[in-house]
XYZ file of C-alpha atoms in Angstrom:
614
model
C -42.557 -53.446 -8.263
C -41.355 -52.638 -11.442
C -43.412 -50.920 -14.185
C -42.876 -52.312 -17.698
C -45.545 -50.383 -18.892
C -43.754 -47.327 -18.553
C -40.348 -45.237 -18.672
C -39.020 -41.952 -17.783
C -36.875 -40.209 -20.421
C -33.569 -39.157 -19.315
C -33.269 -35.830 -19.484
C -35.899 -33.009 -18.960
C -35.488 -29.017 -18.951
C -35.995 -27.045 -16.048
C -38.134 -23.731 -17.680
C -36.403 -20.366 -18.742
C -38.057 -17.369 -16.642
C -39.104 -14.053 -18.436
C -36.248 -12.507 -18.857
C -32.676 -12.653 -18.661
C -30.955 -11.025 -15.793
C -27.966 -8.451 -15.699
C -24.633 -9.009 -14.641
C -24.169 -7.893 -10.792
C -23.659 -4.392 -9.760
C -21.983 -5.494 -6.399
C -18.304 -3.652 -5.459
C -17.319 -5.659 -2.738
C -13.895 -7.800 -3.824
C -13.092 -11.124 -2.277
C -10.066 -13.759 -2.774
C -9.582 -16.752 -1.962
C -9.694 -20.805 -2.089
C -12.727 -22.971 -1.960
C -11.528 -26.415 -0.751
C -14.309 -28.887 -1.964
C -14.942 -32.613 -2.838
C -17.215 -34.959 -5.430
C -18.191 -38.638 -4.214
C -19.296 -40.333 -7.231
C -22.546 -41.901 -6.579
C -22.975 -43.841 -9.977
C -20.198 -44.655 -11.929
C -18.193 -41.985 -13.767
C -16.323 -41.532 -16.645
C -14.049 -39.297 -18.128
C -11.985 -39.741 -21.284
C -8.025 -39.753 -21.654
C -8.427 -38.863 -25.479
C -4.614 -39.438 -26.143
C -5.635 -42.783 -27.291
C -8.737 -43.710 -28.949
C -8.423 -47.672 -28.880
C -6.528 -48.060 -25.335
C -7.920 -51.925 -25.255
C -7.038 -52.841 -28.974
C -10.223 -53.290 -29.876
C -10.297 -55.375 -33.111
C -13.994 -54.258 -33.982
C -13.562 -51.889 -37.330
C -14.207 -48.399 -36.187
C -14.882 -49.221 -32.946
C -13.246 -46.645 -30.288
C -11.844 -47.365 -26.359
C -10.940 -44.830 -23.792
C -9.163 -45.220 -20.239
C -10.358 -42.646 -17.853
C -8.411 -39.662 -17.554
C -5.055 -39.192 -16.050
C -1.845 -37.477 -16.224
C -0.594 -40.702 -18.281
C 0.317 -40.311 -22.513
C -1.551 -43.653 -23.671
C -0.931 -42.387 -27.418
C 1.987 -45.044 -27.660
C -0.062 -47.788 -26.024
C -1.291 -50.850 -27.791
C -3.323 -52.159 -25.027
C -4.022 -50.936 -21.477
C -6.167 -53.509 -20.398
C -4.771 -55.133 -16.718
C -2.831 -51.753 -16.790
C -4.062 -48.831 -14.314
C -3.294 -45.683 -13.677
C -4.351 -42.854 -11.411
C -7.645 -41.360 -11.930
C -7.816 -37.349 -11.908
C -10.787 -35.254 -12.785
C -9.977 -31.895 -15.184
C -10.543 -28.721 -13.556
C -12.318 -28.178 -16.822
C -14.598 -30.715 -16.385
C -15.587 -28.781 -13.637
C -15.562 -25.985 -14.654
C -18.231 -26.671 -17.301
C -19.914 -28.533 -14.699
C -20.547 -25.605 -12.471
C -21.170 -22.578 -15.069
C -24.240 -24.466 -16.107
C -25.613 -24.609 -12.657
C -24.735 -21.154 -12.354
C -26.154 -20.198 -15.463
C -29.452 -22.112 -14.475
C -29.631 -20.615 -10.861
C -28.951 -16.998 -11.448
C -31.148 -16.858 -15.137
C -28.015 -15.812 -17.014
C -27.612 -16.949 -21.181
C -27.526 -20.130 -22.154
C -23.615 -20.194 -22.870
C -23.468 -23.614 -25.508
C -25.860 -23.117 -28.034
C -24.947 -24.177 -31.429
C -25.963 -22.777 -34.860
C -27.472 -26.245 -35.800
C -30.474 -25.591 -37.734
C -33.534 -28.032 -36.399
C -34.339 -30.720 -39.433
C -37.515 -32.845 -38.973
C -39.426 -35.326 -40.983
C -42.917 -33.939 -42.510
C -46.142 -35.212 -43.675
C -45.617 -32.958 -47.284
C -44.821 -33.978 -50.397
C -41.945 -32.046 -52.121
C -42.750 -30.256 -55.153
C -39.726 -30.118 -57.929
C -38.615 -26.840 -58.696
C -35.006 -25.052 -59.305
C -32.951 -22.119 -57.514
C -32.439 -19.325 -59.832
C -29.338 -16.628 -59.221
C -30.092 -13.820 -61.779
C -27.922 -11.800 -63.451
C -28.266 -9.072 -60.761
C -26.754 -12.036 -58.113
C -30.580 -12.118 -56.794
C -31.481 -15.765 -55.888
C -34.654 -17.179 -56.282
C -36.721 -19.869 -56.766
C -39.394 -21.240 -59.322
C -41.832 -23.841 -60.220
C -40.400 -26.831 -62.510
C -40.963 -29.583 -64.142
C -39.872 -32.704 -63.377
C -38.958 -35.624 -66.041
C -38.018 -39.061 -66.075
C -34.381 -39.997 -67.329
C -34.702 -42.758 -69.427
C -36.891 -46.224 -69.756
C -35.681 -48.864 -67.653
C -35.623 -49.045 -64.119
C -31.624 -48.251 -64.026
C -30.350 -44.850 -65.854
C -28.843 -45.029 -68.918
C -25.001 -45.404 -68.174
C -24.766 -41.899 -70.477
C -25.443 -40.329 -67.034
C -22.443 -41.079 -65.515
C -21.031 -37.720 -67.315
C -23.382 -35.799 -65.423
C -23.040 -34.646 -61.941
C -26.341 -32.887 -59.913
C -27.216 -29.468 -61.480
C -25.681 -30.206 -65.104
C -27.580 -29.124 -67.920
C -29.170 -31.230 -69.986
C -30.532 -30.701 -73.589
C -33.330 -33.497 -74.620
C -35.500 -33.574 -77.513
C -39.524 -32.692 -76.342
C -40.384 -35.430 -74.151
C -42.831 -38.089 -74.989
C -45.535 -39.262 -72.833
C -45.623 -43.205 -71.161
C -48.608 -43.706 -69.663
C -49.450 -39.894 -68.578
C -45.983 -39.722 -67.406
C -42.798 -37.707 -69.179
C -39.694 -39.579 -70.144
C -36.880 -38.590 -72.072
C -35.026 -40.991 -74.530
C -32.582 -39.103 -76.187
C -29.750 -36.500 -74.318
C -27.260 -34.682 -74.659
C -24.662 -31.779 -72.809
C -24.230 -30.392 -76.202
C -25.992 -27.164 -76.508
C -28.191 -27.233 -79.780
C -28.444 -31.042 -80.071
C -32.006 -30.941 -79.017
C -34.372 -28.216 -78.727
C -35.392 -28.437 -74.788
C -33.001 -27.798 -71.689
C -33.510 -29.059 -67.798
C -31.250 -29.424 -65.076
C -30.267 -33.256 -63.791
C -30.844 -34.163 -60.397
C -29.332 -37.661 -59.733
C -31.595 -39.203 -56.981
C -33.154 -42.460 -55.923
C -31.124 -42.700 -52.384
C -32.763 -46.116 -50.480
C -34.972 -47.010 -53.210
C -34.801 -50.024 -55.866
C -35.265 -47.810 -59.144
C -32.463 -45.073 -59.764
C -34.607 -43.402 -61.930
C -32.605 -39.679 -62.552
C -34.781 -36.637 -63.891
C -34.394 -33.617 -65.349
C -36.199 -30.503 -63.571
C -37.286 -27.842 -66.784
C -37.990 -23.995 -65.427
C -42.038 -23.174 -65.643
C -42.963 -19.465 -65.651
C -43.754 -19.023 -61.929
C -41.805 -17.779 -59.253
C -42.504 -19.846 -55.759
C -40.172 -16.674 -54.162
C -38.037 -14.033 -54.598
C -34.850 -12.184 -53.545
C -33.701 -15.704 -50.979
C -31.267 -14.846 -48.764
C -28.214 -17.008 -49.847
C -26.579 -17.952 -46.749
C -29.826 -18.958 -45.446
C -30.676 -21.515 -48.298
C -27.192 -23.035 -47.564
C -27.601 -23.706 -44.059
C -30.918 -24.852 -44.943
C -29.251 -27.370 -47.598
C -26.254 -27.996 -45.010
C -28.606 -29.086 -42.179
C -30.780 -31.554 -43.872
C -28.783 -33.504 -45.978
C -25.775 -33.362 -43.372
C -28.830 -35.270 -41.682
C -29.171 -37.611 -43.803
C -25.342 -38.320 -44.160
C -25.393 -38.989 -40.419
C -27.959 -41.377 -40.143
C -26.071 -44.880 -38.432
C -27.945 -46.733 -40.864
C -26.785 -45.356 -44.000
C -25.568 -47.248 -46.994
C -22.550 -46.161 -48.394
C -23.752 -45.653 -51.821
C -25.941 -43.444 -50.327
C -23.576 -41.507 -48.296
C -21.929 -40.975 -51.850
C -24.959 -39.315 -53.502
C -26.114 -37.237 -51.108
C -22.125 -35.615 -50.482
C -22.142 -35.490 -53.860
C -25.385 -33.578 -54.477
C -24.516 -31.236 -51.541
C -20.747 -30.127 -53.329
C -22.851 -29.445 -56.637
C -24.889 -27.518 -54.572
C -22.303 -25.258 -52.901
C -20.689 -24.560 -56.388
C -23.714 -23.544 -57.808
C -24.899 -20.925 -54.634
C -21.139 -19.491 -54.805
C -20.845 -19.204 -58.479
C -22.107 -17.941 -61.871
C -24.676 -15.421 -62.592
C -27.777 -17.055 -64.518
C -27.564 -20.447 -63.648
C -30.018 -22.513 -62.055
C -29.816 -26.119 -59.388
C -33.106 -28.635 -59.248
C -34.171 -28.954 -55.826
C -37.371 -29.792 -54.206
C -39.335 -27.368 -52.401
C -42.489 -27.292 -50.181
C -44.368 -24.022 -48.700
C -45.673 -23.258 -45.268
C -48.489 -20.356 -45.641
C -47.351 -18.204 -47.633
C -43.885 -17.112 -46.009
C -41.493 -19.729 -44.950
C -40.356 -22.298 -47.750
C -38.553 -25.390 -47.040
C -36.156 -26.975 -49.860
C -34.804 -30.543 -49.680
C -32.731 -32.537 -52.157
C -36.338 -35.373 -52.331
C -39.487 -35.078 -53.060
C -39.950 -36.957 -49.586
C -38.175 -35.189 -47.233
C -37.397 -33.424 -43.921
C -38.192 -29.883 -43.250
C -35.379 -27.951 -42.037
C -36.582 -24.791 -39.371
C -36.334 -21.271 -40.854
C -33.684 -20.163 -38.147
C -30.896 -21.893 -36.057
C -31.370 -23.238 -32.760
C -29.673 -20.360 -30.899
C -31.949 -18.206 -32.723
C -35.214 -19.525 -30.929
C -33.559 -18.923 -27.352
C -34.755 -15.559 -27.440
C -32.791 -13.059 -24.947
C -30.953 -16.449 -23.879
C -29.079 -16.921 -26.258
C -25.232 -16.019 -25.551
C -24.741 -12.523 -24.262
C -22.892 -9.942 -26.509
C -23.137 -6.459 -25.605
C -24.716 -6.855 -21.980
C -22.974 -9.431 -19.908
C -25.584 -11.493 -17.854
C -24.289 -13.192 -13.761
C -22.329 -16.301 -15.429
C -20.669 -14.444 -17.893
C -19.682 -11.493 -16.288
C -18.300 -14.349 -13.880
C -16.771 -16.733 -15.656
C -15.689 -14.955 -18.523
C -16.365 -14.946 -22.187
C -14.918 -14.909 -25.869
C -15.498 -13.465 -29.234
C -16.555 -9.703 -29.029
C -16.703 -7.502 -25.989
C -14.583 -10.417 -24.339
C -14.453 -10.780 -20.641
C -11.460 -12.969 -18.761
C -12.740 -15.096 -16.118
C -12.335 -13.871 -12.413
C -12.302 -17.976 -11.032
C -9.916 -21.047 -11.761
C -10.681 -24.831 -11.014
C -7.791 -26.694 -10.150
C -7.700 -30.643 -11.135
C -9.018 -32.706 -8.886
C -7.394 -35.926 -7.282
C -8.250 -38.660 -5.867
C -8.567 -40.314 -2.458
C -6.015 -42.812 -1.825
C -7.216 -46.434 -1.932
C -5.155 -49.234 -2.032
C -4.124 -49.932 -5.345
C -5.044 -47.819 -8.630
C -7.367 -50.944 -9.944
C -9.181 -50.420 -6.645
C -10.871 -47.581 -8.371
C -12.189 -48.963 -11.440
C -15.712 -51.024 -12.013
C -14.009 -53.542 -13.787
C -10.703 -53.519 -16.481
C -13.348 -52.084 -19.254
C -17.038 -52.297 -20.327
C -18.875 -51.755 -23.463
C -21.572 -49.307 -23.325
C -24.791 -48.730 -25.405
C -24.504 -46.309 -28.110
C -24.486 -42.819 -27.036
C -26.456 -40.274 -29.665
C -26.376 -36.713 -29.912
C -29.125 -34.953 -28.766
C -32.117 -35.033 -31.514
C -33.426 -31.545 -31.563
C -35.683 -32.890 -33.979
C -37.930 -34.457 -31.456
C -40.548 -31.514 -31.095
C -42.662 -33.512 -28.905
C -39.495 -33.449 -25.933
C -37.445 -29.917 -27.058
C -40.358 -27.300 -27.599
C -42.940 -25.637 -25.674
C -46.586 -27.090 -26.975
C -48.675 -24.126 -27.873
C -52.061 -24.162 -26.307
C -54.853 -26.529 -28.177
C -52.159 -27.554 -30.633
C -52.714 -31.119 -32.405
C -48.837 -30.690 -33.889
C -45.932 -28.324 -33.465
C -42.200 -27.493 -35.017
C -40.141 -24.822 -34.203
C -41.688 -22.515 -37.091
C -45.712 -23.601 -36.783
C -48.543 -25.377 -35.383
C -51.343 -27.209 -36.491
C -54.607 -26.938 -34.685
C -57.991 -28.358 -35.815
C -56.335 -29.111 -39.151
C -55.191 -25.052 -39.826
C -51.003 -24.197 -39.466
C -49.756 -21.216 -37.374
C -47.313 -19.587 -37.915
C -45.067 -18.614 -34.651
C -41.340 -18.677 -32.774
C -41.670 -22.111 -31.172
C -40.245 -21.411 -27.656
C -37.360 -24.020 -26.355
C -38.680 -26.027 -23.568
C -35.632 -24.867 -21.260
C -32.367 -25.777 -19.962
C -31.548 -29.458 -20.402
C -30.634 -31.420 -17.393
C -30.670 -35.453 -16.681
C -32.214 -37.211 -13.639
C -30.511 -39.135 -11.265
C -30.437 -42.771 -11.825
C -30.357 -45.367 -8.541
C -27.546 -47.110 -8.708
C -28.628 -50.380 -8.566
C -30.166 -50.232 -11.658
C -27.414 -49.608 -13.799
C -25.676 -52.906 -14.877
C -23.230 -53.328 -17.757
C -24.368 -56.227 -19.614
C -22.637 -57.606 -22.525
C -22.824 -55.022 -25.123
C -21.862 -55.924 -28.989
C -18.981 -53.663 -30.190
C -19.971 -51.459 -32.638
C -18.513 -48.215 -34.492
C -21.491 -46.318 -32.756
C -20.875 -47.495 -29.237
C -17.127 -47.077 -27.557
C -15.676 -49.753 -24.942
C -14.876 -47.675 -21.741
C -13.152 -47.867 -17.930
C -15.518 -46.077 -15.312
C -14.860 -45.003 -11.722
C -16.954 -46.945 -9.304
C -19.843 -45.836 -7.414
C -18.288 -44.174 -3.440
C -15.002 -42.463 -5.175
C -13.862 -38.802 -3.929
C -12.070 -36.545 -5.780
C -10.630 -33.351 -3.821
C -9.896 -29.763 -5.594
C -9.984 -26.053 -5.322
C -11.932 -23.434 -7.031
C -9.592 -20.079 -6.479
C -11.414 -16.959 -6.646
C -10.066 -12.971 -7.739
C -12.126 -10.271 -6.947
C -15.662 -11.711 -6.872
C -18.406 -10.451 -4.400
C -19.775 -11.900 -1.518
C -22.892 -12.665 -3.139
C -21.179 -14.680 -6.195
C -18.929 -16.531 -3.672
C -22.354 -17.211 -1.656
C -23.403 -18.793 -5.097
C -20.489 -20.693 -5.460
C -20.682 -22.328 -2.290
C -24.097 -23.278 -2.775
C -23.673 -24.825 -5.814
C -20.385 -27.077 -4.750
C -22.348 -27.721 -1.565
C -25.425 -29.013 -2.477
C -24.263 -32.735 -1.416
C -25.803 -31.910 1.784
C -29.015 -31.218 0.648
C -29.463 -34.658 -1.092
C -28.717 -33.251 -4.675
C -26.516 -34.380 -7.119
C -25.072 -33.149 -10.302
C -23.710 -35.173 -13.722
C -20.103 -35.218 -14.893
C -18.823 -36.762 -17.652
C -19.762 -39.035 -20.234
C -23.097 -41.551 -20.581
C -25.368 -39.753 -18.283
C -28.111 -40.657 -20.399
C -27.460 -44.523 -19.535
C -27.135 -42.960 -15.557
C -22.986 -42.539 -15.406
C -21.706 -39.753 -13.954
C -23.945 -38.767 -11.114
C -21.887 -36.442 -8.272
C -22.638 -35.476 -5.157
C -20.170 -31.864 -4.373
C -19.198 -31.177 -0.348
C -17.508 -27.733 0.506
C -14.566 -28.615 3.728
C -13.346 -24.895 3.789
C -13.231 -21.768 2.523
C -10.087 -19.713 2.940
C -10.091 -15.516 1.931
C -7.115 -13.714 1.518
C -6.952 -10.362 2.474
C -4.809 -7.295 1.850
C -3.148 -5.691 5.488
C -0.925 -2.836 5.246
C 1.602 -3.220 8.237
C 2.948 0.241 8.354
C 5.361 0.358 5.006
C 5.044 -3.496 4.289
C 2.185 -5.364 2.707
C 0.844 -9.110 3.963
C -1.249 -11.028 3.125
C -4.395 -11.900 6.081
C -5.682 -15.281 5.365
C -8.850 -16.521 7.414
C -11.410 -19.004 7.422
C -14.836 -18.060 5.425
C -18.021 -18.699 7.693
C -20.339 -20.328 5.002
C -22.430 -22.297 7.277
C -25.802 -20.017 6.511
C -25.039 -20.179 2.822
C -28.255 -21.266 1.520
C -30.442 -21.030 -1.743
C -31.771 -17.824 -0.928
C -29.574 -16.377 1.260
C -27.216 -16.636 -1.839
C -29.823 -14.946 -4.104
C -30.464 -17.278 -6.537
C -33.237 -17.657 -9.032
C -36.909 -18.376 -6.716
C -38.273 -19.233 -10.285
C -35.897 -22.317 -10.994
C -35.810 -23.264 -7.354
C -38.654 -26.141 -7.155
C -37.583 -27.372 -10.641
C -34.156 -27.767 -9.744
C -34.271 -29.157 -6.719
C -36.087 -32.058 -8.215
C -34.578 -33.072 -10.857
C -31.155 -32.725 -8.687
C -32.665 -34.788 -6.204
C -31.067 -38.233 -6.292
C -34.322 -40.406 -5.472
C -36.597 -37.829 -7.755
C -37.664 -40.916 -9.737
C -40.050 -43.626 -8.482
C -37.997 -46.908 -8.453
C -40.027 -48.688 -10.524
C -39.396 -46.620 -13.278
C -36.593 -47.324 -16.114
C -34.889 -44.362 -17.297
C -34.365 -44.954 -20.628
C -34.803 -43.279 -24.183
C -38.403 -43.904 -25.467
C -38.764 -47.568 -26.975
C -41.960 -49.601 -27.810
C -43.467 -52.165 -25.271
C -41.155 -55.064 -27.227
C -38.085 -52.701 -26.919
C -37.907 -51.189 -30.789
C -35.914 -49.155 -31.927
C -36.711 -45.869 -29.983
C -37.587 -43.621 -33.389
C -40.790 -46.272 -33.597
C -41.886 -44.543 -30.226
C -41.890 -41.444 -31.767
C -43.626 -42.803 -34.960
C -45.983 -44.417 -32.793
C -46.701 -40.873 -30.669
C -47.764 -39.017 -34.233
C -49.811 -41.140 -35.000
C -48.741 -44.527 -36.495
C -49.493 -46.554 -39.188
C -48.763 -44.429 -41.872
C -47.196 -41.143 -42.536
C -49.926 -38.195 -43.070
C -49.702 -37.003 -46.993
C -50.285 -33.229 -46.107
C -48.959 -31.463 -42.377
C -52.280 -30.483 -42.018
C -53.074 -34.262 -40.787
C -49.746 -33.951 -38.211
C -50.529 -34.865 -34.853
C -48.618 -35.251 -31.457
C -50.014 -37.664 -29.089
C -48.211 -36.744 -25.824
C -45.927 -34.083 -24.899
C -42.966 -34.803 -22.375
C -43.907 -34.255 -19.105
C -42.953 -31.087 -16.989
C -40.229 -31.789 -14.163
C -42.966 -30.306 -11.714
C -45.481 -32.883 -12.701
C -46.295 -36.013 -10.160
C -46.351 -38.231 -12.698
C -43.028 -37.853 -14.807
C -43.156 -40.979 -17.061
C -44.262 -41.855 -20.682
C -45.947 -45.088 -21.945
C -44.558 -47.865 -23.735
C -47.364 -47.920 -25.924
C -49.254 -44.466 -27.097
C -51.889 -44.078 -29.568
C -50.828 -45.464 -32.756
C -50.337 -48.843 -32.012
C -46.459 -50.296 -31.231
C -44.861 -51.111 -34.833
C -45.000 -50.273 -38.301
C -44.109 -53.370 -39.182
C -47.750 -54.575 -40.289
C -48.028 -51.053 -42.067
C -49.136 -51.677 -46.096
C -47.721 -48.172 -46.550
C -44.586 -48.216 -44.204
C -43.189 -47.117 -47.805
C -44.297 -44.550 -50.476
C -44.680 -45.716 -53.878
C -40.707 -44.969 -54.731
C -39.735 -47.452 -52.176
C -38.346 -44.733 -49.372
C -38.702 -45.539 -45.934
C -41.388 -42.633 -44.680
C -40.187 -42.924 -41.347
C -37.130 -43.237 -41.122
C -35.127 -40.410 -39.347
């Protein structure tokens, strides 16, 4: 019986072991063909990406794809009732497979992006302005910050001012304990006091604009430039890519961010208002608001340790399959294409003509609670501290591991009727029982990385399945992979002529360990490989609330709910994603915190912002 109570996220992370290993010191040379197969056992999907709306969708901004195949669609108004022959990119494969192999042999983790980690905090943003000196040091100090006119709009004067101008203003007057300036100007001398204008009030109903004015104290010196950008980069690039954003908004904050890159690339002795908030008494976070996210100190590739991609020191996958940039390495294997079983008719392939599928999101790094370790007797954790009995930490969170999806059934994916949007895309899967044949060609590999190999493109016949493709969060794309031959050409000399011996491979005893693969990853990846790891009466879904929310109130819900703490120090994570090795692999509905903020007094702060919203 189904469990409504419940859900199982789709993806987990099978663990990273202590250390990364070396590349292989094996001499032994083999070449060859492995002759192998995929069956898809949920529906797959591929993209032909020469043409973006291949149904004529009439939804603005709304993209469709036809699977892949050899076919140009770019001059194609509609392909709908049209079909044409699936095929499967050796590429596709290829990316397929090195991530196994970099799993199962504890080599880097080969796709990491510089993406710095931005997350919504319980701190309020104090104003304050970056300073470059005259020596080209940058740093950055306490200001002040003062209301822009009386009325709840700015006076239309502002519109000559962009983010970072300066501003000359006569002393400010006090309204009710609160500065306000009445009289402006950009002409230096017209009044006797100088700030800096910051043009904000994004999502709010007063567009009140302020000018920050430089106090005497330094927050922190000698900021490394390129750091502060990507800090500024990540979190309003953030903000910009929220679904829900207005376009006025979108505006300001692109805006605000091209002030902000002339200013950290130009002039000695100038200054740029931002908002700033400090974490003990090293790491300081700057934001464009005063209620903000938190961007992490470092970039994502920078918490995977000795995992992150290899430089100097090649580890097993890319001493394998190659690698770019410096101390590059050519790869010693090639994936052919794959093609398909004959049916009887091309359409015979297909689900249906198309289908509309829920929206597809990139992966929020943000979401701590899934994506990090969780330090021992923590209450709350990021990537740069944690929070335990109401004191922060300082530390190098530690990424949870590699990230890999479980196996839907297929019975319980359905396509319902999905409303086109610019966020979703209208697609035309494979069906569930397809096979795709190809070859992976090897040059000069050993015996034990062709024993890995074979493993991994055999594991159909262990029950285990890997994902291809697109939507494997919504269970597309699940593959089981069957080795029918190996074939390994060898070198004869025949007195003065050379030929060319080729023989059947005996891979028959090819298994996990005979093919010395990691024992560490072995349990973990077996599982969540397994195609019936998950109890059937489990969705597997992103987190939602018990009356399907939005998912982000699942995650408002699990710090906490009700209202957004006014100080990190009240953070708090109610439940952690459950390890793959765990019996019980699901996540309530419901956690601690109640299921909406809808009945939430303080769902917004004074200025009107949404506190929650991602």
């Amino acid at each position: 019986m189904a469990d409504s109570n419940r859900f199982v996220n789709p993806y987990n992370f099978i663990s990273l072991p202590n250390k990364k290993a070396k590349a292989y010191l094996d001499e032994d040379k083999h070449y060859g063909v492995i002759h192998y197969s995929i069956t898809t056992k949920t529906p797959l999907f591929i993209p032909n990406s020469s043409n973006d709306n291949a149904f004529g969708c009439k939804e603005a901004d709304h993209k469709s794809f036809d699977f892949f195949s050899y076919t140009d669609l770019s001059n194609e108004k509609n392909v709908s009732g049209k079909y044409y022959e699936p095929v499967v990119p050796g590429s596709e494969m290829r990316g397929l497979v090195r991530n196994v192999y970099e799993t199962l042999t504890d080599s880097c983790m080969g796709v990491l992006n510089d993406d710095y980690p931005v997350k919504r905090i319980g701190a309020k943003f104090k104003p304050g302005l970056l300073h470059i000196q005259e020596d080209g040091s940058l740093s950055l100090v306490e200001a002040i910050s003062i209301r822009i006119g009386e009325s709840a709009k700015h006076p239309k004067e502002m519109k000559k001012f962009e983010d970072g101008d300066k501003i000359y203003f006569s002393n400010h007057e006090a309204s009710n304990g609160r500065g306000m300036i009445r009289k402006f100007s950009k002409n230096e001398g017209a009044y006797n006091t100088c700030g800096y204008v910051i043009k904000w009030g994004l999502g709010v109903r007063k567009e009140h604009f302020h000018a920050f004015k430089a106090s005497n104290k330094v927050v922190k010196k000698n900021m490394e430039a390129a750091a502060v950008k990507n800090m500024m980069d990540a979190i309003v690039t953030s903000y910009i890519e929220q679904p829900s954003i207005k376009s006025n908004d979108e505006d300001a904050y692109k805006s605000y961010l091209s002030s902000f890159k002339k200013f950290i690339k130009g002039d000695k002795e100038a200054y740029f208002p931002v908002n700033y908030s400090v974490v003990g008494n090293d790491i300081v976070s700057i934001a464009p608001a005063t209620f903000s996210k938190e961007v992490s100190s470092r970039s994502l590739s920078d918490y995977a340790g000795v995992f992150t991609p290899c430089e100097e020191e090649l580890c097993p996958a890319c001493d394998l399959f190659g690698k770019i940039g410096d101390n590059a390495k050519g790869s010693r294997i090639r994936f052919s294409d794959m093609y398909v079983e004959k049916l009887d008719s091309n359409k015979s392939y297909y689900v249906k003509d198309f289908v509309t599928i829920d929206n597809l999101s990139s992966p929020k790094i943000s979401n701590v609670d899934f994506y990090l370790v969780k330090p021992k007797n923590a209450d709350f954790w990021t990537y740069d501290y944690y929070i335990e009995r109401g004191k922060i930490h300082l530390y190098d969170g530690s990424l949870r591991g590699r990230k890999y999806y479980w196996h839907h059934h297929p019975e319980s994916i359905s396509f319902n009727n999905v409303k086109r949007t610019k966020l979703n895309k209208t697609i035309r899967p494979i069906k569930e029982g397809i096979t795709f044949n190809g070859e992976l060609y090897f040059d000069g590999i050993s015996k034990k990385q062709l024993n890995q190999l074979i493993y991994i493109l055999n594991t159909g016949k262990d029950g285990l399945g890997l994902k291809l493709g697109m939507g494997k969060p919504l269970g597309l794309g699940s593959v089981t992979c069957s080795v029918s031959g190996v074939e390994e050409r060898k070198i004869v000399f025949d007195q003065d002529k050379v030929k060319y011996d080729v023989s059947s491979y005996d891979y028959s005893n090819v298994t996990y360990e005979s093919a010395g693969l990691s024992p560490s990853v072995k349990k973990e990846f077996e599982k969540i490989a397994g195609l019936k790891s998950v109890p059937k009466q489990y969705e597997i879904c992103y987190p939602k609330t018990s009356d399907h929310d939005k998912g982000f109130e699942w995650f408002q819900n699990n710090h906490g709910g009700r209202r957004m703490p006014d100080t990190r120090e009240k953070m708090r994570i109610n439940r952690a994603l459950p390890k793959i090795l765990e019996n019980d692999i699901s996540l309530p509905q419901a956690v601690n915190g109640g299921n909406s903020y809808n009945n939430n007094k303080n769902f917004k702060k004074k200025n009107g912002e949404n506190v929650w919203k991602f």
